JSON list of C-alpha atoms in Angstrom, two decimals:
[
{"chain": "A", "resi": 1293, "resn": "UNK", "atom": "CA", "xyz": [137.20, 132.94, 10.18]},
{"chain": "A", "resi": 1294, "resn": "UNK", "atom": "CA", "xyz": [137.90, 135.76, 12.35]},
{"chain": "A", "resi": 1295, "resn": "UNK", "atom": "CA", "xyz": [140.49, 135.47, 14.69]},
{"chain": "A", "resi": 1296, "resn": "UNK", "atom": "CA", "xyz": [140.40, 138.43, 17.10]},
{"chain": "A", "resi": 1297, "resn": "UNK", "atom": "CA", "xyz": [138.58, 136.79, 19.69]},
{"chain": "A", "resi": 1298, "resn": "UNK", "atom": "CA", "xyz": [141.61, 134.69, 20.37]},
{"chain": "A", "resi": 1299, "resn": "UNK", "atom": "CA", "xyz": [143.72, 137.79, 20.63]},
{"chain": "A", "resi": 1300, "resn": "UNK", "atom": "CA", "xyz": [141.20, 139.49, 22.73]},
{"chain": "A", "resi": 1301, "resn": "UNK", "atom": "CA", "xyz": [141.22, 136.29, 24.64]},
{"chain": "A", "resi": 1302, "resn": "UNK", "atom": "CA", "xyz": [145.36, 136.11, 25.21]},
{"chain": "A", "resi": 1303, "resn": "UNK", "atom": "CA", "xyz": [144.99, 139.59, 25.98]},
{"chain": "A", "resi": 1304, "resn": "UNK", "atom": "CA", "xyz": [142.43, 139.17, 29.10]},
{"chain": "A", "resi": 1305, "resn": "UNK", "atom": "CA", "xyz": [144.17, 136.31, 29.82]},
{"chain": "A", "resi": 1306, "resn": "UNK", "atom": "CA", "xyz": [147.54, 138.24, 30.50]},
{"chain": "A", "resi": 1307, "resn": "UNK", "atom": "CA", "xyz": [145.79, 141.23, 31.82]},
{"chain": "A", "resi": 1308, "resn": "UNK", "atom": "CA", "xyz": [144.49, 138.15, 34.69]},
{"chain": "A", "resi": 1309, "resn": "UNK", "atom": "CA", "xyz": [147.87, 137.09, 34.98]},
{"chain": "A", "resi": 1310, "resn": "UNK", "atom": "CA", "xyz": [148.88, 140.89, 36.30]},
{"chain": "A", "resi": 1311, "resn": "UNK", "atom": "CA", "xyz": [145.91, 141.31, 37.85]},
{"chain": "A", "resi": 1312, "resn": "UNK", "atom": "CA", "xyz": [145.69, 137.95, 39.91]},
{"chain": "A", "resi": 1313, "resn": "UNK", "atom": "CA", "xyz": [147.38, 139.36, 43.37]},
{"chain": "A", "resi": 1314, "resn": "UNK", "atom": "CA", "xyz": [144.41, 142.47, 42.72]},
{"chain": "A", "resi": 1315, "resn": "UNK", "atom": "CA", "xyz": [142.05, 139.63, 42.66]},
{"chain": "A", "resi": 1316, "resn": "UNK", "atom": "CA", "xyz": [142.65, 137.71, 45.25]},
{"chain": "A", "resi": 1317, "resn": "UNK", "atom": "CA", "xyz": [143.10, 140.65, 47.54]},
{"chain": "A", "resi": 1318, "resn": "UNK", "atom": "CA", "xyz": [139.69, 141.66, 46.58]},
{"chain": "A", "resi": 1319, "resn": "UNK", "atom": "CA", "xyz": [138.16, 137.98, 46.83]},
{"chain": "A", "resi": 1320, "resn": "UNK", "atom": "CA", "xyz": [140.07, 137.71, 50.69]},
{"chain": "A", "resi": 1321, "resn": "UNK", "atom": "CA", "xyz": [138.46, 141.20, 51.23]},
{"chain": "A", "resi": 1322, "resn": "UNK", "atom": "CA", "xyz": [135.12, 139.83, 49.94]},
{"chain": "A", "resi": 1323, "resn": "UNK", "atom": "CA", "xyz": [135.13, 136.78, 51.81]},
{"chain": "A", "resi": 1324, "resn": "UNK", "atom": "CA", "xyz": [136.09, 138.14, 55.14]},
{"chain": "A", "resi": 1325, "resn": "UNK", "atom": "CA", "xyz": [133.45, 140.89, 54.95]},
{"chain": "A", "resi": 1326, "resn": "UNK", "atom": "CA", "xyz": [130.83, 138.19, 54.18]},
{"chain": "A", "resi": 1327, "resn": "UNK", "atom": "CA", "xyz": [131.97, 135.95, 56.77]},
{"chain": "A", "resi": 1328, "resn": "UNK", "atom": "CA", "xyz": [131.18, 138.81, 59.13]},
{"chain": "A", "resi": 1329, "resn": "UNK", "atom": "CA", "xyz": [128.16, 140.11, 57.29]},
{"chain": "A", "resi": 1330, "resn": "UNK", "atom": "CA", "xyz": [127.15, 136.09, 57.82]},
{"chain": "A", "resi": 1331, "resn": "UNK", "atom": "CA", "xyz": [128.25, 135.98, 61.49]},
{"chain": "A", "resi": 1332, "resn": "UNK", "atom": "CA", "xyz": [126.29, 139.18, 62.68]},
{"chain": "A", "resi": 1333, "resn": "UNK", "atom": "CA", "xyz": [123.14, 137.94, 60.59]},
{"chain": "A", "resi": 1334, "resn": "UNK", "atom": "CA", "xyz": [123.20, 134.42, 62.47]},
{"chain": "A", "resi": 1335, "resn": "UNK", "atom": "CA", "xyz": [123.94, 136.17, 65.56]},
{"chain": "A", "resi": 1336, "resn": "UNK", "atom": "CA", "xyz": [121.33, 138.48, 65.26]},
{"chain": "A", "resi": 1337, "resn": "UNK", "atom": "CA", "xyz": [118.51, 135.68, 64.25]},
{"chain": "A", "resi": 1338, "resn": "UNK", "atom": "CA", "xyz": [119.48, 133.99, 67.70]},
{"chain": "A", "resi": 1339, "resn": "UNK", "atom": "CA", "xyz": [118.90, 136.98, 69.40]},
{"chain": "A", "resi": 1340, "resn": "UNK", "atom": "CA", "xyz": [115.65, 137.65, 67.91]},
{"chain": "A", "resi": 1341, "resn": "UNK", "atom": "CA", "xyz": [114.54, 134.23, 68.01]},
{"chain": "A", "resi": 1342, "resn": "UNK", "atom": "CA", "xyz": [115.22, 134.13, 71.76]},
{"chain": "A", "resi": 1343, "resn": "UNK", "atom": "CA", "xyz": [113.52, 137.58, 72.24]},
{"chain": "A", "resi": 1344, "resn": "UNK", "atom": "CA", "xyz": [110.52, 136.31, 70.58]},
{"chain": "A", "resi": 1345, "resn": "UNK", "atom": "CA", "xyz": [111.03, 132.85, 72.32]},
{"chain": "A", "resi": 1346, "resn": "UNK", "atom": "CA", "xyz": [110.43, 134.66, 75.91]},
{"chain": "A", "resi": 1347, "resn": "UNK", "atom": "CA", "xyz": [107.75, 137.13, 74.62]},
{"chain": "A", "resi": 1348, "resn": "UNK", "atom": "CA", "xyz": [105.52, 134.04, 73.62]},
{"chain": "A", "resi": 1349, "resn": "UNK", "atom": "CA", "xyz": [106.12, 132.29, 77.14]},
{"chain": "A", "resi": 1350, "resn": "UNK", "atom": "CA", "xyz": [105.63, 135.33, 79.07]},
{"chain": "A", "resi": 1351, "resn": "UNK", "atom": "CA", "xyz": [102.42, 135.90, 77.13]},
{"chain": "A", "resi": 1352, "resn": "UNK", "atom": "CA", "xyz": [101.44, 132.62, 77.74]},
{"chain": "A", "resi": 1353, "resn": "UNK", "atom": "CA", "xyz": [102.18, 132.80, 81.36]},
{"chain": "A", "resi": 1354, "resn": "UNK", "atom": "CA", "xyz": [100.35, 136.37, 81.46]},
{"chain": "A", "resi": 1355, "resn": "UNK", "atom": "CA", "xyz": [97.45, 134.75, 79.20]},
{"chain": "A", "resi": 1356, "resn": "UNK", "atom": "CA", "xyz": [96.95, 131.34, 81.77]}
]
C-alpha cells in the first residue's frame, strides 16, 4: 500500500488550517459581491418588467 496520499492529505489539511482566515475572507468577499451582483439583477428585472409592463398598455391603449 502506498501511503503518501495520507501525508499529502495531513499536509493540505494543515496548509487549510493556516489558510482558513484567507478563506473565509475570500468566501465573505464572495458572498457580499454576489449578494449585490443578486440585488442589482432583481432590481434590474423589476425595472424592465415594469418598462415592458407600460409599453404593452400604452400600446394597447394606442392600438384600441
Amino acid at each position: 500500500m502506498d501511503e503518501s496520499w495520507v501525508f499529502s492529505l495531513g499536509d493540505s489539511l494543515v496548509n487549510t488550517k493556516k489558510n482558513i482566515l484567507f478563506l473565509c475572507c475570500i468566501y465573505i468577499y464572495f458572498v457580499k459581491h454576489v449578494y449585490h451582483i443578486v440585488t442589482f439583477i432583481s432590481v434590474f428585472h423589476f425595472i424592465v418588467y415594469s418598462l415592458t409592463s407600460i409599453y404593452s398598455t400604452d400600446s394597447l391603449y394606442t392600438d384600441n
